[in-house]
Amino acid sequence: MAGLRERKKEQTRRRIAEVALRLFAERDFAAVTMTEIADAAEVSRATLFSYYPTKESLVLADVGAEDLAAVVTARPAGSTPLAALRGYYRDLAAGPIAELDREATVTRLGVIFASPALSAAANSLLYRQRERLAAALAEEYGERVAAIVAAEVTAAVLTIQERYFRRLVDGADPVAAGRGLADDVTLAFDLVERGVAGA
């Protein structure tokens, strides 16, 4: 019974986000109210806020949510932080991100890029993610180098993700786009690792 309840909650959560994204794409993020989203999704405002506490969270729920600090701190003995991060992103490129809904992803990115408020909020979430990663890397590299390595890793990851999404926007098949993403992960971490080795 608990499994059925969880599935229904996930369906509701997904339906609300899909409705909100459609409204944002049609009318602009700033023009749509939470009440309108609740009405269109056929849920109460209380239900809407229980799933999404802010309007921004309807679009940015997973931005910066990857716990890169945990990837570093939970790595196997003998593995370097960069090897752990490389493995994490290689697995991601071969798995869920390669199976994203192209149309929904392109729409979501369009909504974010069109809204200065959403773009700023996304940048803030990514900054916090970078700061947590730097703290996790400090034990291995020291605070000064860790801050720079964290900046390099997060900038490289953001760039390869942008390249992946650009391929989707340009009409690439998701599987082919996923292969390109995997190649970019390899190149990005090769470059970062060379820099760290030189330091």
PDB file of C-alpha atoms in Angstrom:
ATOM      1  CA  MET A   1       0.000   0.000   0.000  1.00  0.00           C
ATOM      2  CA  ALA A   2       2.837   2.368   0.852  1.00  0.00           C
ATOM      3  CA  GLY A   3       4.328   1.759  -2.600  1.00  0.00           C
ATOM      4  CA  LEU A   4       1.073   2.753  -4.305  1.00  0.00           C
ATOM      5  CA  ARG A   5       0.815   5.901  -2.178  1.00  0.00           C
ATOM      6  CA  GLU A   6       4.382   6.888  -3.087  1.00  0.00           C
ATOM      7  CA  ARG A   7       3.712   6.315  -6.792  1.00  0.00           C
ATOM      8  CA  LYS A   8       0.607   8.511  -6.633  1.00  0.00           C
ATOM      9  CA  LYS A   9       2.569  11.250  -4.872  1.00  0.00           C
ATOM     10  CA  GLU A  10       5.272  11.083  -7.536  1.00  0.00           C
ATOM     11  CA  GLN A  11       2.640  11.259 -10.296  1.00  0.00           C
ATOM     12  CA  THR A  12       1.092  14.313  -8.640  1.00  0.00           C
ATOM     13  CA  ARG A  13       4.494  15.961  -8.217  1.00  0.00           C
ATOM     14  CA  ARG A  14       5.333  15.312 -11.859  1.00  0.00           C
ATOM     15  CA  ARG A  15       1.949  16.520 -13.124  1.00  0.00           C
ATOM     16  CA  ILE A  16       2.236  19.786 -11.183  1.00  0.00           C
ATOM     17  CA  ALA A  17       5.725  20.445 -12.596  1.00  0.00           C
ATOM     18  CA  GLU A  18       4.596  19.656 -16.159  1.00  0.00           C
ATOM     19  CA  VAL A  19       1.600  21.988 -15.891  1.00  0.00           C
ATOM     20  CA  ALA A  20       3.734  24.759 -14.393  1.00  0.00           C
ATOM     21  CA  LEU A  21       6.376  24.413 -17.083  1.00  0.00           C
ATOM     22  CA  ARG A  22       3.733  24.612 -19.820  1.00  0.00           C
ATOM     23  CA  LEU A  23       2.279  27.784 -18.284  1.00  0.00           C
ATOM     24  CA  PHE A  24       5.729  29.367 -17.866  1.00  0.00           C
ATOM     25  CA  ALA A  25       6.628  28.584 -21.474  1.00  0.00           C
ATOM     26  CA  GLU A  26       3.325  29.985 -22.753  1.00  0.00           C
ATOM     27  CA  ARG A  27       3.123  33.141 -20.643  1.00  0.00           C
ATOM     28  CA  ASP A  28       6.533  33.828 -19.037  1.00  0.00           C
ATOM     29  CA  PHE A  29       7.652  32.763 -15.575  1.00  0.00           C
ATOM     30  CA  ALA A  30       6.958  36.122 -13.911  1.00  0.00           C
ATOM     31  CA  ALA A  31       3.398  36.313 -15.274  1.00  0.00           C
ATOM     32  CA  VAL A  32       2.151  33.031 -13.798  1.00  0.00           C
ATOM     33  CA  THR A  33       0.924  32.808 -10.194  1.00  0.00           C
ATOM     34  CA  MET A  34       0.991  29.836  -7.859  1.00  0.00           C
ATOM     35  CA  THR A  35      -2.803  29.974  -7.679  1.00  0.00           C
ATOM     36  CA  GLU A  36      -3.035  29.626 -11.458  1.00  0.00           C
ATOM     37  CA  ILE A  37      -0.672  26.649 -11.347  1.00  0.00           C
ATOM     38  CA  ALA A  38      -2.717  24.963  -8.617  1.00  0.00           C
ATOM     39  CA  ASP A  39      -5.948  25.521 -10.560  1.00  0.00           C
ATOM     40  CA  ALA A  40      -4.483  24.225 -13.832  1.00  0.00           C
ATOM     41  CA  ALA A  41      -3.005  21.159 -12.093  1.00  0.00           C
ATOM     42  CA  GLU A  42      -6.307  20.590 -10.246  1.00  0.00           C
ATOM     43  CA  VAL A  43      -4.736  20.609  -6.789  1.00  0.00           C
ATOM     44  CA  SER A  44      -5.194  22.872  -3.800  1.00  0.00           C
ATOM     45  CA  ARG A  45      -2.683  25.630  -3.039  1.00  0.00           C
ATOM     46  CA  ALA A  46      -1.744  23.713   0.110  1.00  0.00           C
ATOM     47  CA  THR A  47      -0.970  20.607  -1.956  1.00  0.00           C
ATOM     48  CA  LEU A  48       1.042  22.663  -4.441  1.00  0.00           C
ATOM     49  CA  PHE A  49       3.134  24.243  -1.676  1.00  0.00           C
ATOM     50  CA  SER A  50       3.684  20.872   0.012  1.00  0.00           C
ATOM     51  CA  TYR A  51       5.404  19.668  -3.169  1.00  0.00           C
ATOM     52  CA  TYR A  52       6.983  22.947  -4.282  1.00  0.00           C
ATOM     53  CA  PRO A  53       7.507  25.590  -1.570  1.00  0.00           C
ATOM     54  CA  THR A  54       8.403  28.338  -4.069  1.00  0.00           C
ATOM     55  CA  LYS A  55       7.618  29.119  -7.683  1.00  0.00           C
ATOM     56  CA  GLU A  56      11.329  28.845  -8.509  1.00  0.00           C
ATOM     57  CA  SER A  57      11.453  25.295  -7.133  1.00  0.00           C
ATOM     58  CA  LEU A  58       8.975  24.199  -9.819  1.00  0.00           C
ATOM     59  CA  VAL A  59      11.720  24.752 -12.386  1.00  0.00           C
ATOM     60  CA  LEU A  60      14.934  24.482 -10.373  1.00  0.00           C
ATOM     61  CA  ALA A  61      14.138  21.505  -8.122  1.00  0.00           C
ATOM     62  CA  ASP A  62      17.239  19.557  -9.181  1.00  0.00           C
ATOM     63  CA  VAL A  63      19.645  22.377 -10.098  1.00  0.00           C
ATOM     64  CA  GLY A  64      22.756  22.042  -7.955  1.00  0.00           C
ATOM     65  CA  ALA A  65      21.199  19.064  -6.182  1.00  0.00           C
ATOM     66  CA  GLU A  66      24.010  16.668  -7.058  1.00  0.00           C
ATOM     67  CA  ASP A  67      25.939  16.097  -3.838  1.00  0.00           C
ATOM     68  CA  LEU A  68      29.439  16.331  -5.272  1.00  0.00           C
ATOM     69  CA  ALA A  69      30.908  16.745  -1.805  1.00  0.00           C
ATOM     70  CA  ALA A  70      29.447  13.341  -0.870  1.00  0.00           C
ATOM     71  CA  VAL A  71      30.895  11.799  -4.043  1.00  0.00           C
ATOM     72  CA  VAL A  72      34.317  12.947  -2.836  1.00  0.00           C
ATOM     73  CA  THR A  73      33.964  12.025   0.837  1.00  0.00           C
ATOM     74  CA  ALA A  74      32.374   8.610   0.164  1.00  0.00           C
ATOM     75  CA  ARG A  75      34.905   7.552  -2.480  1.00  0.00           C
ATOM     76  CA  PRO A  76      36.565   4.139  -2.101  1.00  0.00           C
ATOM     77  CA  ALA A  77      39.923   3.945  -0.352  1.00  0.00           C
ATOM     78  CA  GLY A  78      42.757   4.564  -2.783  1.00  0.00           C
ATOM     79  CA  SER A  79      40.579   6.559  -5.198  1.00  0.00           C
ATOM     80  CA  THR A  80      41.389  10.220  -5.814  1.00  0.00           C
ATOM     81  CA  PRO A  81      38.666  12.862  -5.550  1.00  0.00           C
ATOM     82  CA  LEU A  82      38.867  13.554  -9.281  1.00  0.00           C
ATOM     83  CA  ALA A  83      38.656   9.848 -10.145  1.00  0.00           C
ATOM     84  CA  ALA A  84      35.506   9.599  -8.004  1.00  0.00           C
ATOM     85  CA  LEU A  85      33.960  12.647  -9.690  1.00  0.00           C
ATOM     86  CA  ARG A  86      34.928  11.384 -13.145  1.00  0.00           C
ATOM     87  CA  GLY A  87      33.273   8.027 -12.401  1.00  0.00           C
ATOM     88  CA  TYR A  88      30.155   9.737 -11.084  1.00  0.00           C
ATOM     89  CA  TYR A  89      29.702  11.834 -14.229  1.00  0.00           C
ATOM     90  CA  ARG A  90      30.622   8.962 -16.547  1.00  0.00           C
ATOM     91  CA  ASP A  91      27.867   6.867 -14.921  1.00  0.00           C
ATOM     92  CA  LEU A  92      25.448   9.787 -15.168  1.00  0.00           C
ATOM     93  CA  ALA A  93      26.206  10.248 -18.875  1.00  0.00           C
ATOM     94  CA  ALA A  94      25.495   6.559 -19.499  1.00  0.00           C
ATOM     95  CA  GLY A  95      22.334   6.506 -17.403  1.00  0.00           C
ATOM     96  CA  PRO A  96      19.514   8.880 -16.448  1.00  0.00           C
ATOM     97  CA  ILE A  97      20.763  12.035 -18.178  1.00  0.00           C
ATOM     98  CA  ALA A  98      21.026  10.179 -21.481  1.00  0.00           C
ATOM     99  CA  GLU A  99      17.345   9.227 -21.143  1.00  0.00           C
ATOM    100  CA  LEU A 100      15.969  12.728 -20.491  1.00  0.00           C
ATOM    101  CA  ASP A 101      12.783  13.824 -22.209  1.00  0.00           C
ATOM    102  CA  ARG A 102      14.222  16.054 -24.940  1.00  0.00           C
ATOM    103  CA  GLU A 103      11.165  18.273 -25.414  1.00  0.00           C
ATOM    104  CA  ALA A 104      10.617  18.869 -21.693  1.00  0.00           C
ATOM    105  CA  THR A 105      14.318  19.564 -21.152  1.00  0.00           C
ATOM    106  CA  VAL A 106      14.479  22.098 -23.972  1.00  0.00           C
ATOM    107  CA  THR A 107      11.316  23.823 -22.711  1.00  0.00           C
ATOM    108  CA  ARG A 108      12.666  23.986 -19.167  1.00  0.00           C
ATOM    109  CA  LEU A 109      15.970  25.469 -20.311  1.00  0.00           C
ATOM    110  CA  GLY A 110      14.113  28.048 -22.397  1.00  0.00           C
ATOM    111  CA  VAL A 111      12.097  29.095 -19.337  1.00  0.00           C
ATOM    112  CA  ILE A 112      15.254  29.413 -17.201  1.00  0.00           C
ATOM    113  CA  PHE A 113      17.222  31.354 -19.806  1.00  0.00           C
ATOM    114  CA  ALA A 114      14.293  33.701 -20.467  1.00  0.00           C
ATOM    115  CA  SER A 115      13.929  34.645 -16.789  1.00  0.00           C
ATOM    116  CA  PRO A 116      16.621  36.753 -15.088  1.00  0.00           C
ATOM    117  CA  ALA A 117      15.204  35.723 -11.691  1.00  0.00           C
ATOM    118  CA  LEU A 118      15.437  32.013 -12.494  1.00  0.00           C
ATOM    119  CA  SER A 119      18.898  32.365 -14.017  1.00  0.00           C
ATOM    120  CA  ALA A 120      20.126  34.166 -10.902  1.00  0.00           C
ATOM    121  CA  ALA A 121      18.551  31.559  -8.625  1.00  0.00           C
ATOM    122  CA  ALA A 122      20.159  28.742 -10.637  1.00  0.00           C
ATOM    123  CA  ASN A 123      23.563  30.438 -10.379  1.00  0.00           C
ATOM    124  CA  SER A 124      23.140  30.783  -6.619  1.00  0.00           C
ATOM    125  CA  LEU A 125      22.349  27.080  -6.246  1.00  0.00           C
ATOM    126  CA  LEU A 126      25.381  26.148  -8.346  1.00  0.00           C
ATOM    127  CA  TYR A 127      27.598  28.461  -6.275  1.00  0.00           C
ATOM    128  CA  ARG A 128      26.531  26.709  -3.076  1.00  0.00           C
ATOM    129  CA  GLN A 129      27.242  23.345  -4.675  1.00  0.00           C
ATOM    130  CA  ARG A 130      30.750  24.556  -5.601  1.00  0.00           C
ATOM    131  CA  GLU A 131      31.405  25.795  -2.069  1.00  0.00           C
ATOM    132  CA  ARG A 132      30.429  22.421  -0.574  1.00  0.00           C
ATOM    133  CA  LEU A 133      32.679  20.652  -3.071  1.00  0.00           C
ATOM    134  CA  ALA A 134      35.602  22.929  -2.188  1.00  0.00           C
ATOM    135  CA  ALA A 135      35.156  22.114   1.497  1.00  0.00           C
ATOM    136  CA  ALA A 136      35.218  18.388   0.720  1.00  0.00           C
ATOM    137  CA  LEU A 137      38.332  18.741  -1.453  1.00  0.00           C
ATOM    138  CA  ALA A 138      40.237  20.783   1.140  1.00  0.00           C
ATOM    139  CA  GLU A 139      41.384  17.709   3.069  1.00  0.00           C
ATOM    140  CA  GLU A 140      43.089  16.314  -0.035  1.00  0.00           C
ATOM    141  CA  TYR A 141      44.411  19.508  -1.637  1.00  0.00           C
ATOM    142  CA  GLY A 142      44.419  22.207   1.027  1.00  0.00           C
ATOM    143  CA  GLU A 143      41.982  25.114   1.095  1.00  0.00           C
ATOM    144  CA  ARG A 144      43.589  27.262  -1.607  1.00  0.00           C
ATOM    145  CA  VAL A 145      43.982  24.547  -4.249  1.00  0.00           C
ATOM    146  CA  ALA A 146      40.611  22.999  -3.311  1.00  0.00           C
ATOM    147  CA  ALA A 147      38.780  26.246  -4.059  1.00  0.00           C
ATOM    148  CA  ILE A 148      40.346  26.422  -7.521  1.00  0.00           C
ATOM    149  CA  VAL A 149      39.845  22.721  -8.281  1.00  0.00           C
ATOM    150  CA  ALA A 150      36.182  22.960  -7.227  1.00  0.00           C
ATOM    151  CA  ALA A 151      35.754  25.965  -9.528  1.00  0.00           C
ATOM    152  CA  GLU A 152      37.423  24.099 -12.414  1.00  0.00           C
ATOM    153  CA  VAL A 153      35.316  20.965 -11.906  1.00  0.00           C
ATOM    154  CA  THR A 154      32.002  22.803 -11.627  1.00  0.00           C
ATOM    155  CA  ALA A 155      32.806  25.080 -14.586  1.00  0.00           C
ATOM    156  CA  ALA A 156      33.813  22.064 -16.689  1.00  0.00           C
ATOM    157  CA  VAL A 157      30.660  20.177 -15.691  1.00  0.00           C
ATOM    158  CA  LEU A 158      28.453  23.179 -16.463  1.00  0.00           C
ATOM    159  CA  THR A 159      30.112  23.503 -19.871  1.00  0.00           C
ATOM    160  CA  ILE A 160      29.687  19.851 -20.820  1.00  0.00           C
ATOM    161  CA  GLN A 161      26.067  19.951 -19.671  1.00  0.00           C
ATOM    162  CA  GLU A 162      25.467  23.065 -21.770  1.00  0.00           C
ATOM    163  CA  ARG A 163      27.021  21.306 -24.772  1.00  0.00           C
ATOM    164  CA  TYR A 164      24.749  18.314 -24.163  1.00  0.00           C
ATOM    165  CA  PHE A 165      21.638  20.476 -23.933  1.00  0.00           C
ATOM    166  CA  ARG A 166      22.705  22.461 -27.005  1.00  0.00           C
ATOM    167  CA  ARG A 167      22.878  19.186 -28.953  1.00  0.00           C
ATOM    168  CA  LEU A 168      19.325  18.402 -27.852  1.00  0.00           C
ATOM    169  CA  VAL A 169      18.109  21.885 -28.813  1.00  0.00           C
ATOM    170  CA  ASP A 170      19.767  21.444 -32.207  1.00  0.00           C
ATOM    171  CA  GLY A 171      17.791  18.227 -32.743  1.00  0.00           C
ATOM    172  CA  ALA A 172      20.328  15.537 -31.885  1.00  0.00           C
ATOM    173  CA  ASP A 173      19.062  12.092 -31.011  1.00  0.00           C
ATOM    174  CA  PRO A 174      19.205  11.698 -27.173  1.00  0.00           C
ATOM    175  CA  VAL A 175      21.375   8.574 -27.436  1.00  0.00           C
ATOM    176  CA  ALA A 176      23.885  10.331 -29.699  1.00  0.00           C
ATOM    177  CA  ALA A 177      23.807  13.382 -27.430  1.00  0.00           C
ATOM    178  CA  GLY A 178      24.507  11.081 -24.480  1.00  0.00           C
ATOM    179  CA  ARG A 179      27.539   9.620 -26.262  1.00  0.00           C
ATOM    180  CA  GLY A 180      28.833  13.131 -26.903  1.00  0.00           C
ATOM    181  CA  LEU A 181      28.311  13.910 -23.226  1.00  0.00           C
ATOM    182  CA  ALA A 182      30.351  10.855 -22.195  1.00  0.00           C
ATOM    183  CA  ASP A 183      33.187  11.926 -24.516  1.00  0.00           C
ATOM    184  CA  ASP A 184      33.104  15.443 -23.073  1.00  0.00           C
ATOM    185  CA  VAL A 185      33.241  14.050 -19.505  1.00  0.00           C
ATOM    186  CA  THR A 186      36.397  12.143 -20.388  1.00  0.00           C
ATOM    187  CA  LEU A 187      38.030  15.180 -22.002  1.00  0.00           C
ATOM    188  CA  ALA A 188      37.023  17.565 -19.199  1.00  0.00           C
ATOM    189  CA  PHE A 189      38.406  15.392 -16.415  1.00  0.00           C
ATOM    190  CA  ASP A 190      41.572  14.628 -18.380  1.00  0.00           C
ATOM    191  CA  LEU A 191      42.207  18.372 -18.580  1.00  0.00           C
ATOM    192  CA  VAL A 192      41.392  19.035 -14.917  1.00  0.00           C
ATOM    193  CA  GLU A 193      43.543  16.116 -13.728  1.00  0.00           C
ATOM    194  CA  ARG A 194      46.517  17.345 -15.777  1.00  0.00           C
ATOM    195  CA  GLY A 195      46.189  20.746 -14.156  1.00  0.00           C
ATOM    196  CA  VAL A 196      46.027  19.292 -10.658  1.00  0.00           C
ATOM    197  CA  ALA A 197      49.012  17.035 -11.362  1.00  0.00           C
ATOM    198  CA  GLY A 198      50.985  20.081 -12.518  1.00  0.00           C
ATOM    199  CA  ALA A 199      50.102  21.957  -9.337  1.00  0.00           C
TER     200      ALA A 199
END
